[in-house]
C-alpha cells in the first residue's frame, strides 16, 4: 500500500521489469490516486498504462486499447441487462 492506496508495482511486479524508476513512480501515483477514489486497479489497465508511460506503446495504441476496453465493458453490461 501507499499513502494514497494500492501500490500497483507491488501488485504486478512483472509489469515493471525494466521500467525506469521515475516512470514507475508516476504510474504508481496515478493508480494510487484512482484507488483513493474507490477504483480498484486491474492488471489490464496497469499493463496498458505502463506500456504507454514507458514508451512501449504509442498514444494512439493506448487510446485504441482504452476505448476497446470501454466498449467491451458496455457490451457486457448490455448483455447482462
mmCIF file with all atom_site columns, N, CA and C in Angstrom:
data_model
loop_
_atom_site.group_PDB
_atom_site.id
_atom_site.type_symbol
_atom_site.label_atom_id
_atom_site.label_alt_id
_atom_site.label_comp_id
_atom_site.label_asym_id
_atom_site.label_entity_id
_atom_site.label_seq_id
_atom_site.pdbx_PDB_ins_code
_atom_site.Cartn_x
_atom_site.Cartn_y
_atom_site.Cartn_z
_atom_site.occupancy
_atom_site.B_iso_or_equiv
_atom_site.pdbx_formal_charge
_atom_site.auth_seq_id
_atom_site.auth_comp_id
_atom_site.auth_asym_id
_atom_site.auth_atom_id
_atom_site.pdbx_PDB_model_num
ATOM 1   N N  . UNK A 1 1  ? 0.841   -1.192 0.000   1.00 0.00 ? 1  UNK A N  1
ATOM 2   C CA . UNK A 1 1  ? 0.000   0.000  0.000   1.00 0.00 ? 1  UNK A CA 1
ATOM 3   C C  . UNK A 1 1  ? 0.879   1.247  0.000   1.00 0.00 ? 1  UNK A C  1
ATOM 4   N N  . UNK A 1 2  ? 0.333   2.290  -0.554  1.00 0.00 ? 2  UNK A N  1
ATOM 5   C CA . UNK A 1 2  ? 0.963   3.599  -0.463  1.00 0.00 ? 2  UNK A CA 1
ATOM 6   C C  . UNK A 1 2  ? 0.047   4.473  0.379   1.00 0.00 ? 2  UNK A C  1
ATOM 7   N N  . UNK A 1 3  ? 0.461   5.686  0.643   1.00 0.00 ? 3  UNK A N  1
ATOM 8   C CA . UNK A 1 3  ? -0.381  6.592  1.404   1.00 0.00 ? 3  UNK A CA 1
ATOM 9   C C  . UNK A 1 3  ? -1.701  6.832  0.691   1.00 0.00 ? 3  UNK A C  1
ATOM 10  N N  . UNK A 1 4  ? -1.689  6.792  -0.645  1.00 0.00 ? 4  UNK A N  1
ATOM 11  C CA . UNK A 1 4  ? -2.899  7.071  -1.418  1.00 0.00 ? 4  UNK A CA 1
ATOM 12  C C  . UNK A 1 4  ? -3.701  5.820  -1.755  1.00 0.00 ? 4  UNK A C  1
ATOM 13  N N  . UNK A 1 5  ? -3.118  4.625  -1.599  1.00 0.00 ? 5  UNK A N  1
ATOM 14  C CA . UNK A 1 5  ? -3.851  3.408  -1.943  1.00 0.00 ? 5  UNK A CA 1
ATOM 15  C C  . UNK A 1 5  ? -2.930  2.262  -2.261  1.00 0.00 ? 5  UNK A C  1
ATOM 16  N N  . UNK A 1 6  ? -3.334  1.441  -3.206  1.00 0.00 ? 6  UNK A N  1
ATOM 17  C CA . UNK A 1 6  ? -2.606  0.243  -3.589  1.00 0.00 ? 6  UNK A CA 1
ATOM 18  C C  . UNK A 1 6  ? -1.379  0.601  -4.418  1.00 0.00 ? 6  UNK A C  1
ATOM 19  N N  . UNK A 1 7  ? -0.269  -0.059 -4.149  1.00 0.00 ? 7  UNK A N  1
ATOM 20  C CA . UNK A 1 7  ? 0.949   0.123  -4.935  1.00 0.00 ? 7  UNK A CA 1
ATOM 21  C C  . UNK A 1 7  ? 0.940   -0.918 -6.052  1.00 0.00 ? 7  UNK A C  1
ATOM 22  N N  . UNK A 1 8  ? 0.592   -0.481 -7.260  1.00 0.00 ? 8  UNK A N  1
ATOM 23  C CA . UNK A 1 8  ? 0.454   -1.418 -8.368  1.00 0.00 ? 8  UNK A CA 1
ATOM 24  C C  . UNK A 1 8  ? 1.775   -2.061 -8.774  1.00 0.00 ? 8  UNK A C  1
ATOM 25  N N  . UNK A 1 9  ? 2.902   -1.436 -8.447  1.00 0.00 ? 9  UNK A N  1
ATOM 26  C CA . UNK A 1 9  ? 4.188   -2.061 -8.778  1.00 0.00 ? 9  UNK A CA 1
ATOM 27  C C  . UNK A 1 9  ? 4.470   -3.248 -7.855  1.00 0.00 ? 9  UNK A C  1
ATOM 28  N N  . UNK A 1 10 ? 3.847   -3.273 -6.697  1.00 0.00 ? 10 UNK A N  1
ATOM 29  C CA . UNK A 1 10 ? 3.949   -4.436 -5.808  1.00 0.00 ? 10 UNK A CA 1
ATOM 30  C C  . UNK A 1 10 ? 2.897   -5.484 -6.167  1.00 0.00 ? 10 UNK A C  1
ATOM 31  N N  . UNK A 1 11 ? 1.758   -5.027 -6.657  1.00 0.00 ? 11 UNK A N  1
ATOM 32  C CA . UNK A 1 11 ? 0.672   -5.920 -7.048  1.00 0.00 ? 11 UNK A CA 1
ATOM 33  C C  . UNK A 1 11 ? 1.018   -6.694 -8.316  1.00 0.00 ? 11 UNK A C  1
ATOM 34  N N  . UNK A 1 12 ? 1.653   -6.022 -9.283  1.00 0.00 ? 12 UNK A N  1
ATOM 35  C CA . UNK A 1 12 ? 2.020   -6.621 -10.573 1.00 0.00 ? 12 UNK A CA 1
ATOM 36  C C  . UNK A 1 12 ? 3.488   -6.333 -10.889 1.00 0.00 ? 12 UNK A C  1
ATOM 37  N N  . UNK A 1 13 ? 4.410   -6.867 -10.109 1.00 0.00 ? 13 UNK A N  1
ATOM 38  C CA . UNK A 1 13 ? 5.826   -6.513 -10.283 1.00 0.00 ? 13 UNK A CA 1
ATOM 39  C C  . UNK A 1 13 ? 6.382   -6.868 -11.657 1.00 0.00 ? 13 UNK A C  1
ATOM 40  N N  . UNK A 1 14 ? 5.878   -7.919 -12.281 1.00 0.00 ? 14 UNK A N  1
ATOM 41  C CA . UNK A 1 14 ? 6.400   -8.317 -13.589 1.00 0.00 ? 14 UNK A CA 1
ATOM 42  C C  . UNK A 1 14 ? 6.152   -7.260 -14.664 1.00 0.00 ? 14 UNK A C  1
ATOM 43  N N  . UNK A 1 15 ? 5.125   -6.442 -14.499 1.00 0.00 ? 15 UNK A N  1
ATOM 44  C CA . UNK A 1 15 ? 4.840   -5.399 -15.484 1.00 0.00 ? 15 UNK A CA 1
ATOM 45  C C  . UNK A 1 15 ? 5.842   -4.255 -15.424 1.00 0.00 ? 15 UNK A C  1
ATOM 46  N N  . UNK A 1 16 ? 6.589   -4.171 -14.332 1.00 0.00 ? 16 UNK A N  1
ATOM 47  C CA . UNK A 1 16 ? 7.522   -3.062 -14.131 1.00 0.00 ? 16 UNK A CA 1
ATOM 48  C C  . UNK A 1 16 ? 8.982   -3.440 -14.363 1.00 0.00 ? 16 UNK A C  1
ATOM 49  N N  . UNK A 1 17 ? 9.225   -4.664 -14.802 1.00 0.00 ? 17 UNK A N  1
ATOM 50  C CA . UNK A 1 17 ? 10.593  -5.096 -15.083 1.00 0.00 ? 17 UNK A CA 1
ATOM 51  C C  . UNK A 1 17 ? 11.162  -4.233 -16.201 1.00 0.00 ? 17 UNK A C  1
ATOM 52  N N  . UNK A 1 18 ? 12.311  -3.628 -15.936 1.00 0.00 ? 18 UNK A N  1
ATOM 53  C CA . UNK A 1 18 ? 12.985  -2.788 -16.919 1.00 0.00 ? 18 UNK A CA 1
ATOM 54  C C  . UNK A 1 18 ? 12.418  -1.382 -17.050 1.00 0.00 ? 18 UNK A C  1
ATOM 55  N N  . UNK A 1 19 ? 11.470  -1.032 -16.202 1.00 0.00 ? 19 UNK A N  1
ATOM 56  C CA . UNK A 1 19 ? 10.853  0.300  -16.262 1.00 0.00 ? 19 UNK A CA 1
ATOM 57  C C  . UNK A 1 19 ? 11.658  1.271  -15.403 1.00 0.00 ? 19 UNK A C  1
ATOM 58  N N  . UNK A 1 20 ? 11.919  2.430  -15.944 1.00 0.00 ? 20 UNK A N  1
ATOM 59  C CA . UNK A 1 20 ? 12.634  3.495  -15.244 1.00 0.00 ? 20 UNK A CA 1
ATOM 60  C C  . UNK A 1 20 ? 11.918  3.837  -13.929 1.00 0.00 ? 20 UNK A C  1
ATOM 61  N N  . UNK A 1 21 ? 12.698  4.144  -12.904 1.00 0.00 ? 21 UNK A N  1
ATOM 62  C CA . UNK A 1 21 ? 12.138  4.442  -11.581 1.00 0.00 ? 21 UNK A CA 1
ATOM 63  C C  . UNK A 1 21 ? 11.175  5.631  -11.608 1.00 0.00 ? 21 UNK A C  1
ATOM 64  N N  . UNK A 1 22 ? 11.483  6.655  -12.370 1.00 0.00 ? 22 UNK A N  1
ATOM 65  C CA . UNK A 1 22 ? 10.590  7.824  -12.448 1.00 0.00 ? 22 UNK A CA 1
ATOM 66  C C  . UNK A 1 22 ? 9.253   7.437  -13.077 1.00 0.00 ? 22 UNK A C  1
ATOM 67  N N  . UNK A 1 23 ? 9.282   6.597  -14.087 1.00 0.00 ? 23 UNK A N  1
ATOM 68  C CA . UNK A 1 23 ? 8.052   6.118  -14.729 1.00 0.00 ? 23 UNK A CA 1
ATOM 69  C C  . UNK A 1 23 ? 7.267   5.266  -13.738 1.00 0.00 ? 23 UNK A C  1
ATOM 70  N N  . UNK A 1 24 ? 7.965   4.377  -13.034 1.00 0.00 ? 24 UNK A N  1
ATOM 71  C CA . UNK A 1 24 ? 7.300   3.528  -12.043 1.00 0.00 ? 24 UNK A CA 1
ATOM 72  C C  . UNK A 1 24 ? 6.571   4.383  -11.013 1.00 0.00 ? 24 UNK A C  1
ATOM 73  N N  . UNK A 1 25 ? 7.243   5.421  -10.508 1.00 0.00 ? 25 UNK A N  1
ATOM 74  C CA . UNK A 1 25 ? 6.625   6.293  -9.500  1.00 0.00 ? 25 UNK A CA 1
ATOM 75  C C  . UNK A 1 25 ? 5.391   6.998  -10.043 1.00 0.00 ? 25 UNK A C  1
ATOM 76  N N  . UNK A 1 26 ? 5.472   7.478  -11.294 1.00 0.00 ? 26 UNK A N  1
ATOM 77  C CA . UNK A 1 26 ? 4.310   8.159  -11.898 1.00 0.00 ? 26 UNK A CA 1
ATOM 78  C C  . UNK A 1 26 ? 3.123   7.219  -12.032 1.00 0.00 ? 26 UNK A C  1
ATOM 79  N N  . UNK A 1 27 ? 3.379   6.014  -12.513 1.00 0.00 ? 27 UNK A N  1
ATOM 80  C CA . UNK A 1 27 ? 2.290   5.046  -12.686 1.00 0.00 ? 27 UNK A CA 1
ATOM 81  C C  . UNK A 1 27 ? 1.693   4.684  -11.331 1.00 0.00 ? 27 UNK A C  1
ATOM 82  N N  . UNK A 1 28 ? 2.542   4.409  -10.351 1.00 0.00 ? 28 UNK A N  1
ATOM 83  C CA . UNK A 1 28 ? 2.058   4.073  -9.006  1.00 0.00 ? 28 UNK A CA 1
ATOM 84  C C  . UNK A 1 28 ? 1.231   5.226  -8.444  1.00 0.00 ? 28 UNK A C  1
ATOM 85  N N  . UNK A 1 29 ? 1.699   6.441  -8.621  1.00 0.00 ? 29 UNK A N  1
ATOM 86  C CA . UNK A 1 29 ? 0.982   7.612  -8.124  1.00 0.00 ? 29 UNK A CA 1
ATOM 87  C C  . UNK A 1 29 ? -0.383  7.761  -8.795  1.00 0.00 ? 29 UNK A C  1
ATOM 88  N N  . UNK A 1 30 ? -0.422  7.589  -10.110 1.00 0.00 ? 30 UNK A N  1
ATOM 89  C CA . UNK A 1 30 ? -1.695  7.697  -10.829 1.00 0.00 ? 30 UNK A CA 1
ATOM 90  C C  . UNK A 1 30 ? -2.712  6.681  -10.331 1.00 0.00 ? 30 UNK A C  1
ATOM 91  N N  . UNK A 1 31 ? -2.278  5.453  -10.186 1.00 0.00 ? 31 UNK A N  1
ATOM 92  C CA . UNK A 1 31 ? -3.201  4.421  -9.722  1.00 0.00 ? 31 UNK A CA 1
ATOM 93  C C  . UNK A 1 31 ? -3.518  4.570  -8.240  1.00 0.00 ? 31 UNK A C  1
ATOM 94  N N  . UNK A 1 32 ? -2.578  5.095  -7.474  1.00 0.00 ? 32 UNK A N  1
ATOM 95  C CA . UNK A 1 32 ? -2.852  5.363  -6.063  1.00 0.00 ? 32 UNK A CA 1
ATOM 96  C C  . UNK A 1 32 ? -3.958  6.385  -5.907  1.00 0.00 ? 32 UNK A C  1
ATOM 97  N N  . UNK A 1 33 ? -3.922  7.412  -6.733  1.00 0.00 ? 33 UNK A N  1
ATOM 98  C CA . UNK A 1 33 ? -4.974  8.435  -6.697  1.00 0.00 ? 33 UNK A CA 1
ATOM 99  C C  . UNK A 1 33 ? -6.317  7.842  -7.082  1.00 0.00 ? 33 UNK A C  1
ATOM 100 N N  . UNK A 1 34 ? -6.319  6.995  -8.096  1.00 0.00 ? 34 UNK A N  1
ATOM 101 C CA . UNK A 1 34 ? -7.569  6.345  -8.512  1.00 0.00 ? 34 UNK A CA 1
ATOM 102 C C  . UNK A 1 34 ? -8.113  5.446  -7.411  1.00 0.00 ? 34 UNK A C  1
ATOM 103 N N  . UNK A 1 35 ? -7.237  4.696  -6.763  1.00 0.00 ? 35 UNK A N  1
ATOM 104 C CA . UNK A 1 35 ? -7.664  3.807  -5.678  1.00 0.00 ? 35 UNK A CA 1
ATOM 105 C C  . UNK A 1 35 ? -8.231  4.605  -4.520  1.00 0.00 ? 35 UNK A C  1
ATOM 106 N N  . UNK A 1 36 ? -7.654  5.764  -4.289  1.00 0.00 ? 36 UNK A N  1
ATOM 107 C CA . UNK A 1 36 ? -8.145  6.634  -3.212  1.00 0.00 ? 36 UNK A CA 1
ATOM 108 C C  . UNK A 1 36 ? -9.587  7.059  -3.479  1.00 0.00 ? 36 UNK A C  1
ATOM 109 N N  . UNK A 1 37 ? -9.961  7.117  -4.748  1.00 0.00 ? 37 UNK A N  1
ATOM 110 C CA . UNK A 1 37 ? -11.325 7.483  -5.142  1.00 0.00 ? 37 UNK A CA 1
ATOM 111 C C  . UNK A 1 37 ? -12.256 6.268  -5.150  1.00 0.00 ? 37 UNK A C  1
ATOM 112 N N  . UNK A 1 38 ? -11.722 5.089  -4.818  1.00 0.00 ? 38 UNK A N  1
ATOM 113 C CA . UNK A 1 38 ? -12.551 3.895  -4.728  1.00 0.00 ? 38 UNK A CA 1
ATOM 114 C C  . UNK A 1 38 ? -12.413 2.908  -5.876  1.00 0.00 ? 38 UNK A C  1
ATOM 115 N N  . UNK A 1 39 ? -11.599 3.242  -6.880  1.00 0.00 ? 39 UNK A N  1
ATOM 116 C CA . UNK A 1 39 ? -11.412 2.338  -8.009  1.00 0.00 ? 39 UNK A CA 1
ATOM 117 C C  . UNK A 1 39 ? -10.312 1.346  -7.689  1.00 0.00 ? 39 UNK A C  1
ATOM 118 N N  . UNK A 1 40 ? -10.537 0.079  -7.978  1.00 0.00 ? 40 UNK A N  1
ATOM 119 C CA . UNK A 1 40 ? -9.529  -0.950 -7.732  1.00 0.00 ? 40 UNK A CA 1
ATOM 120 C C  . UNK A 1 40 ? -8.764  -1.222 -9.024  1.00 0.00 ? 40 UNK A C  1
ATOM 121 N N  . UNK A 1 41 ? -7.436  -1.121 -8.973  1.00 0.00 ? 41 UNK A N  1
ATOM 122 C CA . UNK A 1 41 ? -6.639  -1.347 -10.181 1.00 0.00 ? 41 UNK A CA 1
ATOM 123 C C  . UNK A 1 41 ? -6.734  -2.792 -10.649 1.00 0.00 ? 41 UNK A C  1
ATOM 124 N N  . UNK A 1 42 ? -6.715  -2.969 -11.962 1.00 0.00 ? 42 UNK A N  1
ATOM 125 C CA . UNK A 1 42 ? -6.711  -4.313 -12.519 1.00 0.00 ? 42 UNK A CA 1
ATOM 126 C C  . UNK A 1 42 ? -5.521  -4.453 -13.452 1.00 0.00 ? 42 UNK A C  1
ATOM 127 N N  . UNK A 1 43 ? -5.131  -5.672 -13.694 1.00 0.00 ? 43 UNK A N  1
ATOM 128 C CA . UNK A 1 43 ? -3.925  -5.942 -14.459 1.00 0.00 ? 43 UNK A CA 1
ATOM 129 C C  . UNK A 1 43 ? -3.949  -5.348 -15.872 1.00 0.00 ? 43 UNK A C  1
ATOM 130 N N  . UNK A 1 44 ? -5.032  -5.509 -16.642 1.00 0.00 ? 44 UNK A N  1
ATOM 131 C CA . UNK A 1 44 ? -5.014  -4.934 -17.997 1.00 0.00 ? 44 UNK A CA 1
ATOM 132 C C  . UNK A 1 44 ? -4.809  -3.420 -18.006 1.00 0.00 ? 44 UNK A C  1
ATOM 133 N N  . UNK A 1 45 ? -5.425  -2.717 -17.076 1.00 0.00 ? 45 UNK A N  1
ATOM 134 C CA . UNK A 1 45 ? -5.259  -1.263 -17.034 1.00 0.00 ? 45 UNK A CA 1
ATOM 135 C C  . UNK A 1 45 ? -3.845  -0.867 -16.632 1.00 0.00 ? 45 UNK A C  1
ATOM 136 N N  . UNK A 1 46 ? -3.274  -1.592 -15.682 1.00 0.00 ? 46 UNK A N  1
ATOM 137 C CA . UNK A 1 46 ? -1.904  -1.291 -15.248 1.00 0.00 ? 46 UNK A CA 1
ATOM 138 C C  . UNK A 1 46 ? -0.932  -1.596 -16.389 1.00 0.00 ? 46 UNK A C  1
ATOM 139 N N  . UNK A 1 47 ? -1.130  -2.714 -17.052 1.00 0.00 ? 47 UNK A N  1
ATOM 140 C CA . UNK A 1 47 ? -0.257  -3.086 -18.166 1.00 0.00 ? 47 UNK A CA 1
ATOM 141 C C  . UNK A 1 47 ? -0.317  -2.035 -19.271 1.00 0.00 ? 47 UNK A C  1
ATOM 142 N N  . UNK A 1 48 ? -1.514  -1.555 -19.567 1.00 0.00 ? 48 UNK A N  1
ATOM 143 C CA . UNK A 1 48 ? -1.685  -0.543 -20.596 1.00 0.00 ? 48 UNK A CA 1
ATOM 144 C C  . UNK A 1 48 ? -0.982  0.760  -20.213 1.00 0.00 ? 48 UNK A C  1
ATOM 145 N N  . UNK A 1 49 ? -1.156  1.195  -18.980 1.00 0.00 ? 49 UNK A N  1
ATOM 146 C CA . UNK A 1 49 ? -0.540  2.446  -18.537 1.00 0.00 ? 49 UNK A CA 1
ATOM 147 C C  . UNK A 1 49 ? 0.983   2.324  -18.493 1.00 0.00 ? 49 UNK A C  1
ATOM 148 N N  . UNK A 1 50 ? 1.497   1.206  -18.038 1.00 0.00 ? 50 UNK A N  1
ATOM 149 C CA . UNK A 1 50 ? 2.953   1.015  -18.015 1.00 0.00 ? 50 UNK A CA 1
ATOM 150 C C  . UNK A 1 50 ? 3.499   1.046  -19.442 1.00 0.00 ? 50 UNK A C  1
ATOM 151 N N  . UNK A 1 51 ? 2.799   0.403  -20.357 1.00 0.00 ? 51 UNK A N  1
ATOM 152 C CA . UNK A 1 51 ? 3.234   0.400  -21.748 1.00 0.00 ? 51 UNK A CA 1
ATOM 153 C C  . UNK A 1 51 ? 3.309   1.802  -22.325 1.00 0.00 ? 51 UNK A C  1
ATOM 154 N N  . UNK A 1 52 ? 2.296   2.599  -22.044 1.00 0.00 ? 52 UNK A N  1
ATOM 155 C CA . UNK A 1 52 ? 2.274   3.967  -22.554 1.00 0.00 ? 52 UNK A CA 1
ATOM 156 C C  . UNK A 1 52 ? 3.311   4.839  -21.849 1.00 0.00 ? 52 UNK A C  1
ATOM 157 N N  . UNK A 1 53 ? 3.335   4.778  -20.529 1.00 0.00 ? 53 UNK A N  1
ATOM 158 C CA . UNK A 1 53 ? 4.246   5.642  -19.756 1.00 0.00 ? 53 UNK A CA 1
ATOM 159 C C  . UNK A 1 53 ? 5.713   5.333  -20.041 1.00 0.00 ? 53 UNK A C  1
ATOM 160 N N  . UNK A 1 54 ? 6.009   4.094  -20.367 1.00 0.00 ? 54 UNK A N  1
ATOM 161 C CA . UNK A 1 54 ? 7.396   3.710  -20.630 1.00 0.00 ? 54 UNK A CA 1
ATOM 162 C C  . UNK A 1 54 ? 7.778   3.838  -22.100 1.00 0.00 ? 54 UNK A C  1
ATOM 163 N N  . UNK A 1 55 ? 6.830   4.207  -22.946 1.00 0.00 ? 55 UNK A N  1
ATOM 164 C CA . UNK A 1 55 ? 7.120   4.363  -24.367 1.00 0.00 ? 55 UNK A CA 1
ATOM 165 C C  . UNK A 1 55 ? 7.059   3.072  -25.162 1.00 0.00 ? 55 UNK A C  1
ATOM 166 N N  . UNK A 1 56 ? 6.602   2.008  -24.531 1.00 0.00 ? 56 UNK A N  1
ATOM 167 C CA . UNK A 1 56 ? 6.493   0.727  -25.239 1.00 0.00 ? 56 UNK A CA 1
ATOM 168 C C  . UNK A 1 56 ? 5.362   0.748  -26.263 1.00 0.00 ? 56 UNK A C  1
ATOM 169 N N  . UNK A 1 57 ? 4.331   1.562  -25.990 1.00 0.00 ? 57 UNK A N  1
ATOM 170 C CA . UNK A 1 57 ? 3.240   1.734  -26.948 1.00 0.00 ? 57 UNK A CA 1
ATOM 171 C C  . UNK A 1 57 ? 3.017   3.230  -27.156 1.00 0.00 ? 57 UNK A C  1
ATOM 172 N N  . UNK A 1 58 ? 2.474   3.581  -28.307 1.00 0.00 ? 58 UNK A N  1
ATOM 173 C CA . UNK A 1 58 ? 2.223   4.986  -28.635 1.00 0.00 ? 58 UNK A CA 1
ATOM 174 C C  . UNK A 1 58 ? 0.923   5.470  -27.992 1.00 0.00 ? 58 UNK A C  1
ATOM 175 N N  . UNK A 1 59 ? 0.728   6.773  -28.049 1.00 0.00 ? 59 UNK A N  1
ATOM 176 C CA . UNK A 1 59 ? -0.511  7.349  -27.533 1.00 0.00 ? 59 UNK A CA 1
ATOM 177 C C  . UNK A 1 59 ? -1.706  6.794  -28.310 1.00 0.00 ? 59 UNK A C  1
ATOM 178 N N  . UNK A 1 60 ? -1.558  6.664  -29.610 1.00 0.00 ? 60 UNK A N  1
ATOM 179 C CA . UNK A 1 60 ? -2.645  6.128  -30.437 1.00 0.00 ? 60 UNK A CA 1
ATOM 180 C C  . UNK A 1 60 ? -2.982  4.693  -30.042 1.00 0.00 ? 60 UNK A C  1
ATOM 181 N N  . UNK A 1 61 ? -1.953  3.878  -29.798 1.00 0.00 ? 61 UNK A N  1
ATOM 182 C CA . UNK A 1 61 ? -2.181  2.491  -29.362 1.00 0.00 ? 61 UNK A CA 1
ATOM 183 C C  . UNK A 1 61 ? -2.860  2.468  -27.996 1.00 0.00 ? 61 UNK A C  1
ATOM 184 N N  . UNK A 1 62 ? -2.411  3.349  -27.117 1.00 0.00 ? 62 UNK A N  1
ATOM 185 C CA . UNK A 1 62 ? -3.008  3.437  -25.779 1.00 0.00 ? 62 UNK A CA 1
ATOM 186 C C  . UNK A 1 62 ? -4.491  3.800  -25.888 1.00 0.00 ? 62 UNK A C  1
ATOM 187 N N  . UNK A 1 63 ? -4.796  4.804  -26.690 1.00 0.00 ? 63 UNK A N  1
ATOM 188 C CA . UNK A 1 63 ? -6.180  5.250  -26.828 1.00 0.00 ? 63 UNK A CA 1
ATOM 189 C C  . UNK A 1 63 ? -7.049  4.156  -27.451 1.00 0.00 ? 63 UNK A C  1
ATOM 190 N N  . UNK A 1 64 ? -6.553  3.484  -28.476 1.00 0.00 ? 64 UNK A N  1
ATOM 191 C CA . UNK A 1 64 ? -7.314  2.398  -29.102 1.00 0.00 ? 64 UNK A CA 1
ATOM 192 C C  . UNK A 1 64 ? -7.638  1.317  -28.084 1.00 0.00 ? 64 UNK A C  1
ATOM 193 N N  . UNK A 1 65 ? -6.645  0.908  -27.322 1.00 0.00 ? 65 UNK A N  1
ATOM 194 C CA . UNK A 1 65 ? -6.846  -0.151 -26.337 1.00 0.00 ? 65 UNK A CA 1
ATOM 195 C C  . UNK A 1 65 ? -7.797  0.291  -25.226 1.00 0.00 ? 65 UNK A C  1
ATOM 196 N N  . UNK A 1 66 ? -7.663  1.522  -24.774 1.00 0.00 ? 66 UNK A N  1
ATOM 197 C CA . UNK A 1 66 ? -8.537  2.027  -23.710 1.00 0.00 ? 66 UNK A CA 1
ATOM 198 C C  . UNK A 1 66 ? -9.986  2.090  -24.192 1.00 0.00 ? 66 UNK A C  1
ATOM 199 N N  . UNK A 1 67 ? -10.201 2.607  -25.395 1.00 0.00 ? 67 UNK A N  1
ATOM 200 C CA . UNK A 1 67 ? -11.565 2.677  -25.935 1.00 0.00 ? 67 UNK A CA 1
ATOM 201 C C  . UNK A 1 67 ? -12.137 1.279  -26.176 1.00 0.00 ? 67 UNK A C  1
ATOM 202 N N  . UNK A 1 68 ? -11.306 0.346  -26.588 1.00 0.00 ? 68 UNK A N  1
ATOM 203 C CA . UNK A 1 68 ? -11.758 -1.029 -26.793 1.00 0.00 ? 68 UNK A CA 1
ATOM 204 C C  . UNK A 1 68 ? -12.207 -1.645 -25.473 1.00 0.00 ? 68 UNK A C  1
ATOM 205 N N  . UNK A 1 69 ? -11.484 -1.368 -24.398 1.00 0.00 ? 69 UNK A N  1
ATOM 206 C CA . UNK A 1 69 ? -11.877 -1.869 -23.079 1.00 0.00 ? 69 UNK A CA 1
ATOM 207 C C  . UNK A 1 69 ? -13.219 -1.292 -22.645 1.00 0.00 ? 69 UNK A C  1
ATOM 208 N N  . UNK A 1 70 ? -13.424 -0.010 -22.894 1.00 0.00 ? 70 UNK A N  1
ATOM 209 C CA . UNK A 1 70 ? -14.695 0.631  -22.543 1.00 0.00 ? 70 UNK A CA 1
ATOM 210 C C  . UNK A 1 70 ? -15.833 -0.008 -23.341 1.00 0.00 ? 70 UNK A C  1
ATOM 211 N N  . UNK A 1 71 ? -15.632 -0.188 -24.628 1.00 0.00 ? 71 UNK A N  1
ATOM 212 C CA . UNK A 1 71 ? -16.677 -0.788 -25.467 1.00 0.00 ? 71 UNK A CA 1
ATOM 213 C C  . UNK A 1 71 ? -16.970 -2.214 -25.028 1.00 0.00 ? 71 UNK A C  1
ATOM 214 N N  . UNK A 1 72 ? -15.931 -2.971 -24.685 1.00 0.00 ? 72 UNK A N  1
ATOM 215 C CA . UNK A 1 72 ? -16.120 -4.337 -24.208 1.00 0.00 ? 72 UNK A CA 1
ATOM 216 C C  . UNK A 1 72 ? -16.953 -4.340 -22.924 1.00 0.00 ? 72 UNK A C  1
ATOM 217 N N  . UNK A 1 73 ? -16.673 -3.414 -22.020 1.00 0.00 ? 73 UNK A N  1
ATOM 218 C CA . UNK A 1 73 ? -17.442 -3.311 -20.777 1.00 0.00 ? 73 UNK A CA 1
ATOM 219 C C  . UNK A 1 73 ? -18.898 -2.982 -21.064 1.00 0.00 ? 73 UNK A C  1
ATOM 220 N N  . UNK A 1 74 ? -19.121 -2.068 -21.995 1.00 0.00 ? 74 UNK A N  1
ATOM 221 C CA . UNK A 1 74 ? -20.504 -1.706 -22.365 1.00 0.00 ? 74 UNK A CA 1
ATOM 222 C C  . UNK A 1 74 ? -21.257 -2.909 -22.907 1.00 0.00 ? 74 UNK A C  1
ATOM 223 N N  . UNK A 1 75 ? -20.606 -3.693 -23.740 1.00 0.00 ? 75 UNK A N  1
ATOM 224 C CA . UNK A 1 75 ? -21.260 -4.866 -24.313 1.00 0.00 ? 75 UNK A CA 1
ATOM 225 C C  . UNK A 1 75 ? -21.616 -5.877 -23.232 1.00 0.00 ? 75 UNK A C  1
ATOM 226 N N  . UNK A 1 76 ? -20.726 -6.057 -22.257 1.00 0.00 ? 76 UNK A N  1
ATOM 227 C CA . UNK A 1 76 ? -21.024 -6.977 -21.156 1.00 0.00 ? 76 UNK A CA 1
ATOM 228 C C  . UNK A 1 76 ? -22.210 -6.485 -20.331 1.00 0.00 ? 76 UNK A C  1
ATOM 229 N N  . UNK A 1 77 ? -22.257 -5.192 -20.108 1.00 0.00 ? 77 UNK A N  1
ATOM 230 C CA . UNK A 1 77 ? -23.371 -4.615 -19.341 1.00 0.00 ? 77 UNK A CA 1
ATOM 231 C C  . UNK A 1 77 ? -24.680 -4.795 -20.098 1.00 0.00 ? 77 UNK A C  1
ATOM 232 N N  . UNK A 1 78 ? -24.669 -4.528 -21.402 1.00 0.00 ? 78 UNK A N  1
ATOM 233 C CA . UNK A 1 78 ? -25.882 -4.704 -22.221 1.00 0.00 ? 78 UNK A CA 1
ATOM 234 C C  . UNK A 1 78 ? -26.326 -6.154 -22.210 1.00 0.00 ? 78 UNK A C  1
ATOM 235 N N  . UNK A 1 79 ? -25.387 -7.076 -22.338 1.00 0.00 ? 79 UNK A N  1
ATOM 236 C CA . UNK A 1 79 ? -25.724 -8.495 -22.373 1.00 0.00 ? 79 UNK A CA 1
ATOM 237 C C  . UNK A 1 79 ? -26.318 -8.972 -21.038 1.00 0.00 ? 79 UNK A C  1
ATOM 238 N N  . UNK A 1 80 ? -25.846 -8.378 -19.956 1.00 0.00 ? 80 UNK A N  1
ATOM 239 C CA . UNK A 1 80 ? -26.346 -8.775 -18.634 1.00 0.00 ? 80 UNK A CA 1
ATOM 240 C C  . UNK A 1 80 ? -27.707 -8.156 -18.340 1.00 0.00 ? 80 UNK A C  1
ATOM 241 N N  . UNK A 1 81 ? -28.018 -7.123 -19.083 1.00 0.00 ? 81 UNK A N  1
ATOM 242 C CA . UNK A 1 81 ? -29.068 -6.304 -18.854 1.00 0.00 ? 81 UNK A CA 1
ATOM 243 C C  . UNK A 1 81 ? -30.419 -6.241 -18.776 1.00 0.00 ? 81 UNK A C  1
#
